Structures are given as C-alpha cells and as structure tokens.
Amino acid sequence: MEASTFTILYPSDEWVLGPNEDEVPKFLVFLPLVERNADGQIVGRLARSWEHSEDYGRWTFHLRTDVSWHDGMPVTAHDAAFTYELWQRSSPDSARRTDYDVSVLNDSTFHITYHSRSYDPLDPWPVVYPRHLLESLDPLEFYRWEFWKAPIGNGPYRYVRHVPKLMVELEANPDFFEDRPAIRRIVLRFGGTNKLAELLGGSVDAIAYLHLADHSKLADNPSFRSYYGPPNPLWLNAIYWNQRFPPFRDSRVRRALTHAIDREQLLRALGYPAGTPVVDGIFTVAQHRRGELSPNLPHDLLLADSLLAAAGWVDTDGDGVRDREGQPFEFTAIVASHASLAASLERAAVIVQADLKRAGIQMEIQALENAAFQRTLAESDFDAALYLLRNAPNNPLSLQRLVSSESITGYWSPELARLVDLAYSAMDPAEKDSMHAEAAAIMREELPVTILFSLRQAHVAHRRIGGLASPYRANPARYADRLWIGGATEGPRD
C-alpha cells in the first residue's frame, strides 16, 4: 500500500458522494458553508462570515472568493443560492418548497429568508453544488443523477475513478484554497463481510462506523486506536412505556423502573466509552459540548423498591415477582429484529430484563420482524417497546408525536408538547437551548419514555494515521483532509 494512500472501509457504494446516500465522504469533495472545528464550535468553511436579523429569520452569508470548482470555475454565491433552491425543487413535499427564499446580492454574498423554522441556518451538514454543471438537469431526478458517480466538487479532494460496488478513489486537490492535504490519495472501499479481518490483514487503514461491540476486540492491540463521535442528540434509543397498560399509567412506576435499570453499566456492556452521559431528556449539540445536560435519574434499587411499594406493587407470595391485587407485574417488551441498531437494542433488552428481574419485575422480550414491529407500534398493541426516539421535527419517530394527543403510548402532555414545538422551531440558539432544557425537566419528571442511550458513532484506524480525536475529529472519512500518515509533521487545520 502506498505511503501516501489512506484506505477506508466504508458502508456504502459508488453513489456515496451524492445526496441520495448523503454520507460524510461528500465533505471530501464538496464544501459546506460552515463546519464544526476540533472543539465542536461552528466556524466558516465556504462562508467567511454571516449575520442575521434580530428575529433570526433572515440570514446573510459572505463567501470566500478564493475557492474554485475542480474544473477551474470560481465558486460564487450563485452556486449557494442554486443549491438551496435545488433542495426545494427536488423535494417531494410541496409544502417544503416554500420554506425559504434565497436572493443573491453579489458574487460573494447571498440572503436567505426563512418562512418555516424547521431549518438551522448554521447546520454544518448541507454542502454546495456547482450551478454551471447542474442547472440544466431535471431536479426531479436530483438524487439519481449520474453526476454523483463522478462529481466535480470544490473540496480538498477530486474524484478520480470508481469501481461499482467496490471502491471510489479520490486525489488531493492541488488547487485547494487551503494547503494541499497531507494524504494525497483516498480510497473508499465498500462492503466487507468481516471488517476486522480486513483491518488486521492490512487491506484497509481504517473502518468508519465499526460496531461498538467490535472495538473491544481491538482493545489489547497496540496497532489500532478507536475514536468516538459525540452522543447524537437527534437519535435516542428508549423504552416506550405504553400507558394503555395499566401499571405504566402511574408515574411512580415509570420512575421506579428507570431507577431499577443500571444505564451506566448498560453503556459499558454495549461498548460505549467512559464518560458517555446518561440522559433523561432531550438536549442540543451545544448543550452537550458545554456540559449543560440535566442530571439523570441514578441507578437506585432501594428507591425503586420504595416507589413500587408506594404504588402497591409488593411480592406477597415470595415468588420473586411483585404483585398487586393478585396480578403479577409482568409485561412484554417488543424489539425490531432487523433495525439498524437491532443488535444493540436486543442486547439492551436482555440487560434491562435482568435489571428489572432484580427489582421484582418480569419482562418478556419479543423480537419482531420490522414490518410486524411497525404495525404493532402503530396500533399501540404493545406493553413496552425498545425503539428509536427522534429528537427532531417532522419525523414518524419524533418526540412531537410521542407527546401529542395522538401518541401511540397514550401519553399526552400539552405543556411538554408546547415546549417541544418551541424547541424545534426556535431560531435563536439560546432560546432553543432553553426550550430543550425545560422540556427535558418535564421528561425527567414524567418519564413518558426511559432513554437508554443516544446514538454514538465509533470508528477505528491504524495508529500511523495522525490527526483523529474524539469526539469532533473521530470519523476518518469526514476529516481525511485534516489527517496525516505517520512521519508527516502536518496536523489538523481549523
């Protein structure tokens, strides 16, 4: 393997650089307006500065003037405006096509005025596309344009070639406005039935998105290092307590069950690194970065016992299972057997089952094929469910739906619903943080769900790869241009 080549095993295919896959390697070829630096703060990338109106509804972005597309054409505000409009024109949701208006002031400045507050103007995820190459294409075919297989971008790497279903090769952009990347060649290898074997055999230098449980297999191998992204506040994994099941209508019971589950031990068992927070409510990226998470309910079997006894649940016949009025405390928790996080959720269910058994609660586990799981969930035909909870608007898994009058769990809190709506619609970052904190306080008190863990991405790389760091420089496929191969003196740039 060439010393200047970095080979990454990545779970995708040759469409990986396009919007349909919308994966992190796109940042190697296309630039976003802003990004997060190594400390997790938002800084300019294509944008050199920006300002907003007092109500945060109108934004003005000033772009760099020294950035070119890989074909030599300059990157301008017309490209940024075209990209924003392209997202609207390609959206299947007609309502979202009028969420904002974009206007170009000059070649380096554009305005965007929001009519809906479901967008974050400083979201570091969107990238900018070349107007001069794409404006003649059909926007309704946006996600399947052949352009994405051999894109011309404006980022630190240029497309070289791809082999379908096998790999994509990129080369360092010699005309990049920053210093040319220290790593000259990137190979994104796809597939791999045995990821660790490829890493240990030397055919790849790094693996993006390695399952957390597999990292423990490398713990004693000095040749490799594991890196962990920050907890994702948008994807939470929780136990849904269906309040149509009589015992779960009592908040004391939901609180007791939460105290009975040792979530710190659960995180360790699932392979999460030390310091991963346990949370009982929603939070923002900024709150996590600043360490402003609300306190969680600790593991406390004595308190769980007291709460359950106060609710009338005691073991009257000595069989190890609490009962009340002759009914044992037994319920079934469903889990989707093929979801993307199925292995973690099914393993979590077994650990929760053991914890609750120690508290005198009998929980059975039922793994369902996804279609059956979704149907059971939609029909509210379950006692409890281990599943994803989406901390974002306009999503079937959204917390908005869970706390609404149409909740699948029968839980409805008008005040929490109001706060969640405000948390999602606020444009002022301070207001957004405040609404999240208030909503989290109610969630911690009423516990409509028990949050087990948030999604946390994990990656591994050979120790000769320098520049990676947890949590904001953890993904080798996102930050390859900031990395170097052992022996080089260059470090990450921000």
Short mmCIF file of C-alpha atoms in Angstrom, two decimals:
data_model
loop_
_atom_site.label_atom_id
_atom_site.label_comp_id
_atom_site.label_asym_id
_atom_site.label_seq_id
_atom_site.Cartn_x
_atom_site.Cartn_y
_atom_site.Cartn_z
CA MET A 1 0.00 0.00 0.00
CA GLU A 2 1.40 3.42 -0.98
CA ALA A 3 2.62 5.55 1.91
CA SER A 4 0.51 8.46 0.71
CA THR A 5 -2.68 6.40 0.32
CA PHE A 6 -5.35 6.15 3.01
CA THR A 7 -7.82 3.29 2.51
CA ILE A 8 -11.07 3.43 4.48
CA LEU A 9 -13.63 0.65 4.68
CA TYR A 10 -16.95 2.45 4.31
CA PRO A 11 -20.52 1.02 4.35
CA SER A 12 -21.85 2.38 1.04
CA ASP A 13 -21.36 2.15 -2.74
CA GLU A 14 -20.34 4.33 -5.69
CA TRP A 15 -23.23 6.75 -5.00
CA VAL A 16 -21.57 7.69 -1.71
CA LEU A 17 -20.63 11.22 -2.83
CA GLY A 18 -24.19 12.16 -3.82
CA PRO A 19 -27.25 13.42 -1.92
CA ASN A 20 -29.17 10.17 -2.06
CA GLU A 21 -26.62 8.46 0.16
CA ASP A 22 -25.84 11.77 1.91
CA GLU A 23 -22.82 10.30 3.67
CA VAL A 24 -19.81 12.04 5.23
CA PRO A 25 -17.37 11.38 2.34
CA LYS A 26 -19.25 14.13 0.45
CA PHE A 27 -17.29 16.63 2.57
CA LEU A 28 -14.06 15.47 0.92
CA VAL A 29 -15.38 16.59 -2.48
CA PHE A 30 -17.89 19.35 -1.64
CA LEU A 31 -17.64 22.18 0.89
CA PRO A 32 -20.35 23.19 3.36
CA LEU A 33 -20.93 26.81 4.32
CA VAL A 34 -19.88 26.03 7.90
CA GLU A 35 -18.43 23.15 9.89
CA ARG A 36 -17.53 22.19 13.44
CA ASN A 37 -13.93 22.64 14.49
CA ALA A 38 -11.99 20.29 16.75
CA ASP A 39 -13.71 21.86 19.79
CA GLY A 40 -17.19 21.38 18.33
CA GLN A 41 -17.76 25.07 17.60
CA ILE A 42 -19.32 26.30 14.35
CA VAL A 43 -16.75 28.00 12.11
CA GLY A 44 -16.77 29.13 8.49
CA ARG A 45 -15.75 26.82 5.69
CA LEU A 46 -17.04 28.14 2.37
CA ALA A 47 -18.60 31.06 4.25
CA ARG A 48 -16.13 33.56 5.69
CA SER A 49 -18.75 35.39 7.76
CA TRP A 50 -22.50 35.76 8.28
CA GLU A 51 -25.07 37.86 10.11
CA HIS A 52 -28.77 37.58 10.85
CA SER A 53 -31.80 39.72 11.58
CA GLU A 54 -32.94 40.29 15.16
CA ASP A 55 -35.53 37.52 14.89
CA TYR A 56 -33.03 35.13 13.23
CA GLY A 57 -35.37 34.79 10.24
CA ARG A 58 -33.14 36.49 7.62
CA TRP A 59 -29.52 35.50 7.16
CA THR A 60 -26.75 36.96 5.04
CA PHE A 61 -23.74 34.83 4.12
CA HIS A 62 -20.46 36.21 2.77
CA LEU A 63 -18.46 33.58 0.89
CA ARG A 64 -14.75 33.17 0.33
CA THR A 65 -13.58 34.47 -3.02
CA ASP A 66 -10.57 32.16 -3.41
CA VAL A 67 -12.40 28.84 -3.92
CA SER A 68 -12.75 27.14 -7.31
CA TRP A 69 -14.59 24.12 -8.64
CA HIS A 70 -12.38 21.26 -9.70
CA ASP A 71 -12.86 22.32 -13.35
CA GLY A 72 -11.41 25.76 -12.57
CA MET A 73 -14.63 27.77 -12.45
CA PRO A 74 -14.95 30.09 -9.41
CA VAL A 75 -17.37 29.21 -6.61
CA THR A 76 -19.85 32.03 -6.12
CA ALA A 77 -22.97 32.94 -4.20
CA HIS A 78 -24.93 31.91 -7.30
CA ASP A 79 -23.86 28.32 -6.61
CA ALA A 80 -25.04 28.51 -3.00
CA ALA A 81 -28.40 30.03 -3.99
CA PHE A 82 -28.82 27.43 -6.73
CA THR A 83 -28.17 24.65 -4.21
CA TYR A 84 -30.75 25.93 -1.72
CA GLU A 85 -33.32 26.28 -4.49
CA LEU A 86 -32.41 22.84 -5.84
CA TRP A 87 -33.29 21.25 -2.49
CA GLN A 88 -36.68 22.93 -2.71
CA ARG A 89 -37.36 21.99 -6.32
CA SER A 90 -36.32 18.37 -5.76
CA SER A 91 -38.41 17.91 -2.61
CA PRO A 92 -41.42 15.57 -2.95
CA ASP A 93 -43.12 17.61 -0.23
CA SER A 94 -44.69 20.63 -1.93
CA ALA A 95 -45.09 22.44 1.41
CA ARG A 96 -41.32 22.44 1.92
CA ARG A 97 -40.76 24.15 -1.44
CA THR A 98 -41.78 27.49 0.07
CA ASP A 99 -39.96 27.21 3.40
CA TYR A 100 -37.46 29.92 2.45
CA ASP A 101 -36.48 32.41 -0.23
CA VAL A 102 -32.94 32.94 -1.50
CA SER A 103 -31.55 36.01 -3.23
CA VAL A 104 -28.05 36.84 -4.49
CA LEU A 105 -26.62 40.27 -3.64
CA ASN A 106 -23.35 39.83 -5.50
CA ASP A 107 -20.90 37.07 -6.44
CA SER A 108 -19.83 36.56 -2.84
CA THR A 109 -22.99 37.40 -0.86
CA PHE A 110 -26.48 35.92 -0.66
CA HIS A 111 -29.53 36.26 1.59
CA ILE A 112 -31.84 33.52 2.81
CA THR A 113 -35.18 34.34 4.45
CA TYR A 114 -36.93 31.55 6.35
CA HIS A 115 -40.72 31.21 6.43
CA SER A 116 -40.56 27.94 8.38
CA ARG A 117 -38.40 27.50 11.45
CA SER A 118 -37.65 23.83 10.90
CA TYR A 119 -34.20 24.65 9.46
CA ASP A 120 -30.96 25.55 11.18
CA PRO A 121 -29.11 28.13 9.01
CA LEU A 122 -25.83 27.06 10.64
CA ASP A 123 -26.38 23.35 10.14
CA PRO A 124 -22.94 22.03 9.10
CA TRP A 125 -24.40 19.13 7.10
CA PRO A 126 -25.51 20.67 3.75
CA VAL A 127 -22.89 21.21 1.03
CA VAL A 128 -22.85 23.49 -2.02
CA TYR A 129 -23.15 22.19 -5.60
CA PRO A 130 -21.96 23.66 -8.96
CA ARG A 131 -24.70 25.60 -10.74
CA HIS A 132 -22.94 25.68 -14.10
CA LEU A 133 -22.84 21.88 -14.29
CA LEU A 134 -26.24 21.02 -12.83
CA GLU A 135 -28.72 23.77 -13.69
CA SER A 136 -29.79 22.09 -16.95
CA LEU A 137 -30.58 18.73 -15.28
CA ASP A 138 -34.04 17.65 -14.18
CA PRO A 139 -34.41 18.48 -10.45
CA LEU A 140 -36.96 15.70 -10.04
CA GLU A 141 -34.14 13.26 -10.85
CA PHE A 142 -31.77 15.05 -8.45
CA TYR A 143 -30.98 12.04 -6.27
CA ARG A 144 -30.10 9.72 -9.14
CA TRP A 145 -28.12 11.99 -11.45
CA GLU A 146 -25.15 10.17 -12.95
CA PHE A 147 -23.12 13.22 -11.94
CA TRP A 148 -22.90 11.88 -8.38
CA LYS A 149 -20.88 8.86 -9.54
CA ALA A 150 -18.14 11.13 -10.96
CA PRO A 151 -18.73 14.52 -9.31
CA ILE A 152 -16.87 17.76 -9.84
CA GLY A 153 -16.71 19.49 -6.50
CA ASN A 154 -14.88 22.29 -4.70
CA GLY A 155 -13.39 20.40 -1.77
CA PRO A 156 -9.96 19.17 -0.72
CA TYR A 157 -10.17 16.02 -2.88
CA ARG A 158 -11.07 15.40 -6.52
CA TYR A 159 -12.84 12.37 -7.94
CA VAL A 160 -10.52 10.02 -9.87
CA ARG A 161 -12.44 6.82 -10.58
CA HIS A 162 -14.75 4.23 -9.14
CA VAL A 163 -15.33 0.51 -9.48
CA PRO A 164 -19.04 -0.33 -8.96
CA LYS A 165 -19.79 -1.86 -5.57
CA LEU A 166 -16.07 -2.00 -4.78
CA MET A 167 -14.38 1.39 -4.34
CA VAL A 168 -14.11 5.12 -5.07
CA GLU A 169 -10.71 6.75 -5.48
CA LEU A 170 -10.02 10.42 -4.73
CA GLU A 171 -6.86 12.51 -5.10
CA ALA A 172 -5.74 15.62 -3.24
CA ASN A 173 -6.85 18.83 -4.95
CA PRO A 174 -3.64 20.75 -5.85
CA ASP A 175 -5.62 23.98 -6.21
CA PHE A 176 -7.41 23.81 -2.88
CA PHE A 177 -7.61 27.21 -1.17
CA GLU A 178 -6.02 25.75 1.96
CA ASP A 179 -2.79 23.80 1.94
CA ARG A 180 -2.94 20.68 -0.17
CA PRO A 181 -3.97 17.73 2.08
CA ALA A 182 -1.08 15.76 3.55
CA ILE A 183 -2.68 12.49 2.45
CA ARG A 184 -2.54 12.52 -1.34
CA ARG A 185 -4.87 9.63 -2.17
CA ILE A 186 -8.08 8.37 -0.54
CA VAL A 187 -9.65 5.01 -1.35
CA LEU A 188 -13.15 4.35 -0.04
CA ARG A 189 -13.55 0.57 -0.01
CA PHE A 190 -17.11 -0.76 0.17
CA GLY A 191 -18.65 -3.92 1.55
CA GLY A 192 -16.66 -6.30 3.69
CA THR A 193 -18.33 -9.21 5.45
CA ASN A 194 -15.54 -9.38 8.01
CA LYS A 195 -14.42 -5.83 8.67
CA LEU A 196 -11.94 -6.66 11.40
CA ALA A 197 -10.20 -9.27 9.22
CA GLU A 198 -9.62 -6.63 6.53
CA LEU A 199 -8.24 -4.21 9.08
CA LEU A 200 -6.00 -6.77 10.76
CA GLY A 201 -4.87 -8.09 7.38
CA GLY A 202 -3.73 -4.65 6.28
CA SER A 203 -6.04 -4.23 3.28
CA VAL A 204 -7.59 -1.12 4.88
CA ASP A 205 -6.18 1.52 7.23
CA ALA A 206 -9.44 2.44 8.94
CA ILE A 207 -13.06 1.43 9.36
CA ALA A 208 -15.81 4.00 9.52
CA TYR A 209 -18.80 3.03 11.66
CA LEU A 210 -17.48 -0.11 13.28
CA HIS A 211 -20.00 -1.64 15.66
CA LEU A 212 -19.25 -0.65 19.24
CA ALA A 213 -19.03 -4.26 20.40
CA ASP A 214 -16.21 -4.93 17.91
CA HIS A 215 -14.00 -2.24 19.41
CA SER A 216 -13.44 -4.39 22.50
CA LYS A 217 -11.79 -6.99 20.25
CA LEU A 218 -9.07 -4.46 19.44
CA ALA A 219 -8.60 -3.19 23.00
CA ASP A 220 -5.31 -5.05 23.51
CA ASN A 221 -3.96 -4.47 20.00
CA PRO A 222 -1.50 -1.55 20.09
CA SER A 223 -1.62 -1.12 16.31
CA PHE A 224 -5.11 0.39 16.31
CA ARG A 225 -6.97 3.16 18.06
CA SER A 226 -10.69 3.66 18.49
CA TYR A 227 -12.41 7.04 18.13
CA TYR A 228 -15.90 8.04 19.20
CA GLY A 229 -18.07 10.84 17.92
CA PRO A 230 -20.19 12.90 20.33
CA PRO A 231 -23.55 11.49 21.52
CA ASN A 232 -26.09 12.30 18.84
CA PRO A 233 -28.92 14.35 20.35
CA LEU A 234 -31.13 13.65 17.35
CA TRP A 235 -31.23 9.85 17.72
CA LEU A 236 -32.11 8.48 21.14
CA ASN A 237 -32.82 4.84 21.99
CA ALA A 238 -35.54 4.44 24.56
CA ILE A 239 -38.13 2.24 26.21
CA TYR A 240 -41.61 3.38 25.24
CA TRP A 241 -43.96 2.78 28.19
CA ASN A 242 -47.46 2.22 26.80
CA GLN A 243 -49.77 3.85 29.31
CA ARG A 244 -52.68 1.81 27.99
CA PHE A 245 -51.01 -0.96 30.01
CA PRO A 246 -52.40 -0.13 33.49
CA PRO A 247 -49.19 -0.32 35.59
CA PHE A 248 -47.44 2.24 33.36
CA ARG A 249 -50.11 4.88 33.93
CA ASP A 250 -48.54 5.58 37.32
CA SER A 251 -45.53 7.89 37.01
CA ARG A 252 -44.13 6.37 40.22
CA VAL A 253 -43.89 3.03 38.43
CA ARG A 254 -42.18 4.52 35.37
CA ARG A 255 -39.75 6.29 37.69
CA ALA A 256 -39.12 3.11 39.67
CA LEU A 257 -38.36 1.11 36.54
CA THR A 258 -35.96 3.82 35.39
CA HIS A 259 -34.15 3.74 38.75
CA ALA A 260 -34.00 -0.07 38.54
CA ILE A 261 -32.09 -0.04 35.23
CA ASP A 262 -28.35 0.43 35.60
CA ARG A 263 -27.84 2.52 32.47
CA GLU A 264 -24.17 3.23 33.12
CA GLN A 265 -23.50 -0.50 33.23
CA LEU A 266 -25.67 -0.88 30.13
CA LEU A 267 -23.49 1.61 28.24
CA ARG A 268 -20.34 -0.24 29.27
CA ALA A 269 -21.84 -3.57 28.18
CA LEU A 270 -22.73 -2.11 24.77
CA GLY A 271 -19.16 -0.88 24.29
CA TYR A 272 -19.73 2.82 24.85
CA PRO A 273 -16.62 4.69 26.05
CA ALA A 274 -16.25 6.00 29.59
CA GLY A 275 -17.83 9.40 30.09
CA THR A 276 -20.80 8.80 27.79
CA PRO A 277 -23.64 10.62 29.52
CA VAL A 278 -26.89 9.06 30.70
CA VAL A 279 -29.77 11.40 29.92
CA ASP A 280 -33.46 11.59 30.76
CA GLY A 281 -34.46 14.33 28.33
CA ILE A 282 -33.66 15.96 25.04
CA PHE A 283 -30.60 18.16 24.56
CA THR A 284 -28.82 20.11 21.83
CA VAL A 285 -25.33 19.71 20.41
CA ALA A 286 -24.35 22.98 22.09
CA GLN A 287 -25.61 21.83 25.49
CA HIS A 288 -23.61 18.63 25.25
CA ARG A 289 -20.49 20.48 24.10
CA ARG A 290 -20.74 22.84 27.08
CA GLY A 291 -21.58 20.05 29.54
CA GLU A 292 -25.02 21.51 30.29
CA LEU A 293 -27.04 18.29 30.40
CA SER A 294 -29.73 17.95 33.05
CA PRO A 295 -29.00 15.43 35.84
CA ASN A 296 -30.24 11.91 35.17
CA LEU A 297 -32.10 9.55 37.48
CA PRO A 298 -29.41 7.31 39.01
CA HIS A 299 -29.49 3.56 39.38
CA ASP A 300 -31.04 3.04 42.83
CA LEU A 301 -32.73 -0.28 43.67
CA LEU A 302 -33.75 0.88 47.15
CA LEU A 303 -35.55 3.90 45.74
CA ALA A 304 -37.14 1.72 43.06
CA ASP A 305 -38.38 -0.64 45.78
CA SER A 306 -39.85 2.24 47.78
CA LEU A 307 -41.64 3.71 44.76
CA LEU A 308 -43.07 0.37 43.68
CA ALA A 309 -44.25 -0.41 47.20
CA ALA A 310 -45.93 3.01 47.41
CA ALA A 311 -47.72 2.19 44.18
CA GLY A 312 -48.96 -1.10 45.70
CA TRP A 313 -46.53 -3.46 43.98
CA VAL A 314 -45.00 -5.89 46.52
CA ASP A 315 -44.05 -9.54 46.44
CA THR A 316 -46.80 -11.04 48.60
CA ASP A 317 -46.20 -14.71 47.82
CA GLY A 318 -42.39 -14.83 47.83
CA ASP A 319 -42.01 -15.94 44.20
CA GLY A 320 -39.68 -13.05 43.35
CA VAL A 321 -42.26 -11.19 41.26
CA ARG A 322 -44.17 -8.23 42.66
CA ASP A 323 -47.93 -8.33 42.52
CA ARG A 324 -50.89 -6.13 43.26
CA GLU A 325 -54.46 -7.29 43.88
CA GLY A 326 -53.46 -10.78 42.80
CA GLN A 327 -51.90 -9.69 39.49
CA PRO A 328 -48.15 -10.23 38.98
CA PHE A 329 -46.11 -7.40 37.49
CA GLU A 330 -45.38 -8.99 34.15
CA PHE A 331 -45.17 -7.38 30.73
CA THR A 332 -43.71 -7.91 27.25
CA ALA A 333 -41.26 -5.56 25.54
CA ILE A 334 -41.09 -5.69 21.75
CA VAL A 335 -37.91 -5.07 19.75
CA ALA A 336 -37.47 -4.69 15.97
CA SER A 337 -35.32 -7.66 14.98
CA HIS A 338 -33.70 -6.16 11.88
CA ALA A 339 -33.44 -2.43 12.61
CA SER A 340 -30.06 -0.79 12.03
CA LEU A 341 -29.46 -0.78 15.78
CA ALA A 342 -31.12 -4.16 16.34
CA ALA A 343 -28.05 -5.83 17.82
CA SER A 344 -27.64 -3.04 20.38
CA LEU A 345 -31.35 -2.85 21.18
CA GLU A 346 -31.80 -6.60 21.54
CA ARG A 347 -28.73 -6.82 23.76
CA ALA A 348 -30.01 -3.83 25.74
CA ALA A 349 -33.35 -5.59 26.18
CA VAL A 350 -31.63 -8.60 27.76
CA ILE A 351 -29.71 -6.36 30.16
CA VAL A 352 -32.85 -4.40 31.08
CA GLN A 353 -34.69 -7.67 31.61
CA ALA A 354 -32.07 -8.80 34.15
CA ASP A 355 -32.10 -5.43 35.94
CA LEU A 356 -35.88 -5.43 36.26
CA LYS A 357 -35.89 -9.01 37.48
CA ARG A 358 -33.71 -7.91 40.40
CA ALA A 359 -36.40 -5.32 41.15
CA GLY A 360 -39.14 -7.98 41.12
CA ILE A 361 -40.47 -7.20 37.63
CA GLN A 362 -40.88 -9.90 34.99
CA MET A 363 -40.22 -8.59 31.47
CA GLU A 364 -40.51 -10.89 28.47
CA ILE A 365 -38.79 -9.97 25.20
CA GLN A 366 -40.45 -10.37 21.81
CA ALA A 367 -38.34 -9.71 18.70
CA LEU A 368 -40.50 -8.85 15.71
CA GLU A 369 -39.67 -8.56 12.02
CA ASN A 370 -39.68 -4.87 11.17
CA ALA A 371 -43.00 -4.78 9.29
CA ALA A 372 -44.74 -6.56 12.16
CA PHE A 373 -42.98 -4.31 14.67
CA GLN A 374 -44.09 -1.15 12.89
CA ARG A 375 -47.66 -2.41 12.63
CA THR A 376 -47.73 -3.35 16.32
CA LEU A 377 -46.32 0.02 17.26
CA ALA A 378 -48.77 1.96 15.07
CA GLU A 379 -51.71 0.04 16.53
CA SER A 380 -50.46 0.62 20.11
CA ASP A 381 -50.72 -3.13 20.61
CA PHE A 382 -47.77 -3.48 22.98
CA ASP A 383 -46.87 -3.12 26.64
CA ALA A 384 -43.42 -1.62 26.12
CA ALA A 385 -41.13 -1.18 23.13
CA LEU A 386 -37.40 -0.62 22.72
CA TYR A 387 -37.00 1.70 19.79
CA LEU A 388 -35.57 4.90 18.38
CA LEU A 389 -36.85 8.29 19.51
CA ARG A 390 -36.15 11.11 17.05
CA ASN A 391 -35.36 14.46 18.65
CA ALA A 392 -36.27 16.41 15.51
CA PRO A 393 -39.42 17.69 13.80
CA ASN A 394 -41.47 16.15 11.02
CA ASN A 395 -40.47 12.54 11.56
CA PRO A 396 -42.57 9.41 12.30
CA LEU A 397 -40.33 8.73 15.31
CA SER A 398 -40.45 12.32 16.51
CA LEU A 399 -40.85 13.23 20.16
CA GLN A 400 -43.51 15.65 18.89
CA ARG A 401 -45.74 12.69 18.05
CA LEU A 402 -44.96 10.83 21.25
CA VAL A 403 -46.22 13.67 23.45
CA SER A 404 -49.20 14.65 21.26
CA SER A 405 -52.86 13.79 21.75
CA GLU A 406 -52.37 11.03 19.14
CA SER A 407 -49.43 9.40 20.94
CA ILE A 408 -49.01 5.68 20.40
CA THR A 409 -48.33 5.30 24.14
CA GLY A 410 -51.40 7.16 25.36
CA TYR A 411 -49.21 9.81 26.98
CA TRP A 412 -50.19 13.41 26.38
CA SER A 413 -48.73 16.50 27.98
CA PRO A 414 -49.92 19.76 26.42
CA GLU A 415 -47.13 21.66 28.16
CA LEU A 416 -44.42 19.27 27.03
CA ALA A 417 -45.87 19.29 23.51
CA ARG A 418 -45.76 23.10 23.53
CA LEU A 419 -42.15 23.16 24.70
CA VAL A 420 -41.06 20.56 22.16
CA ASP A 421 -42.66 22.55 19.35
CA LEU A 422 -40.83 25.66 20.56
CA ALA A 423 -37.57 23.76 20.93
CA TYR A 424 -37.77 22.62 17.32
CA SER A 425 -38.96 25.91 15.84
CA ALA A 426 -36.69 28.34 17.72
CA MET A 427 -34.11 30.07 15.54
CA ASP A 428 -32.33 31.82 18.42
CA PRO A 429 -29.75 29.29 19.74
CA ALA A 430 -30.18 30.49 23.33
CA GLU A 431 -33.95 30.08 23.06
CA LYS A 432 -33.53 26.65 21.52
CA ASP A 433 -31.28 25.57 24.40
CA SER A 434 -33.71 26.99 26.95
CA MET A 435 -36.71 25.17 25.46
CA HIS A 436 -34.76 21.92 25.34
CA ALA A 437 -33.83 22.31 29.00
CA GLU A 438 -37.44 22.99 30.05
CA ALA A 439 -38.71 20.06 28.01
CA ALA A 440 -36.00 17.81 29.48
CA ALA A 441 -37.08 18.76 33.02
CA ILE A 442 -40.65 17.61 32.32
CA MET A 443 -39.44 14.42 30.66
CA ARG A 444 -37.29 13.68 33.71
CA GLU A 445 -40.30 14.21 35.98
CA GLU A 446 -42.97 12.37 33.99
CA LEU A 447 -40.83 9.81 32.10
CA PRO A 448 -43.03 9.09 29.08
CA VAL A 449 -40.01 7.07 27.95
CA THR A 450 -36.83 5.89 29.59
CA ILE A 451 -33.88 6.90 27.44
CA LEU A 452 -31.29 4.14 27.39
CA PHE A 453 -28.58 5.62 25.18
CA SER A 454 -28.07 8.05 22.32
CA LEU A 455 -26.52 7.01 19.05
CA ARG A 456 -22.75 7.40 19.17
CA GLN A 457 -20.63 6.65 16.13
CA ALA A 458 -17.45 4.66 16.56
CA HIS A 459 -14.51 4.33 14.19
CA VAL A 460 -11.09 2.69 14.23
CA ALA A 461 -7.82 3.49 12.46
CA HIS A 462 -4.26 2.25 12.38
CA ARG A 463 -2.07 4.18 14.79
CA ARG A 464 0.04 5.53 11.92
CA ILE A 465 -2.92 7.71 10.94
CA GLY A 466 -2.50 11.02 12.76
CA GLY A 467 -5.00 13.76 13.47
CA LEU A 468 -8.03 11.76 14.60
CA ALA A 469 -9.50 12.59 18.01
CA SER A 470 -12.72 12.01 19.94
CA PRO A 471 -15.30 13.44 19.72
CA TYR A 472 -15.18 16.09 16.96
CA ARG A 473 -12.44 14.60 14.77
CA ALA A 474 -13.42 10.95 15.11
CA ASN A 475 -14.62 9.99 11.62
CA PRO A 476 -11.73 9.24 9.23
CA ALA A 477 -13.97 9.57 6.17
CA ARG A 478 -15.14 13.01 7.23
CA TYR A 479 -11.81 14.56 8.14
CA ALA A 480 -9.30 12.81 5.88
CA ASP A 481 -8.05 16.17 4.63
CA ARG A 482 -7.06 17.09 8.21
CA LEU A 483 -5.12 13.86 8.78
CA TRP A 484 -1.64 12.65 8.03
CA ILE A 485 0.20 9.34 7.79
CA GLY A 486 2.90 8.63 10.38
CA GLY A 487 6.12 10.55 9.85
CA ALA A 488 4.45 13.66 8.47
CA THR A 489 4.57 16.74 10.62
CA GLU A 490 1.35 18.34 9.48
CA GLY A 491 -1.55 18.46 11.88
CA PRO A 492 -5.26 19.18 11.55
CA ARG A 493 -6.24 22.68 10.43
CA ASP A 494 -9.18 24.68 11.75
#
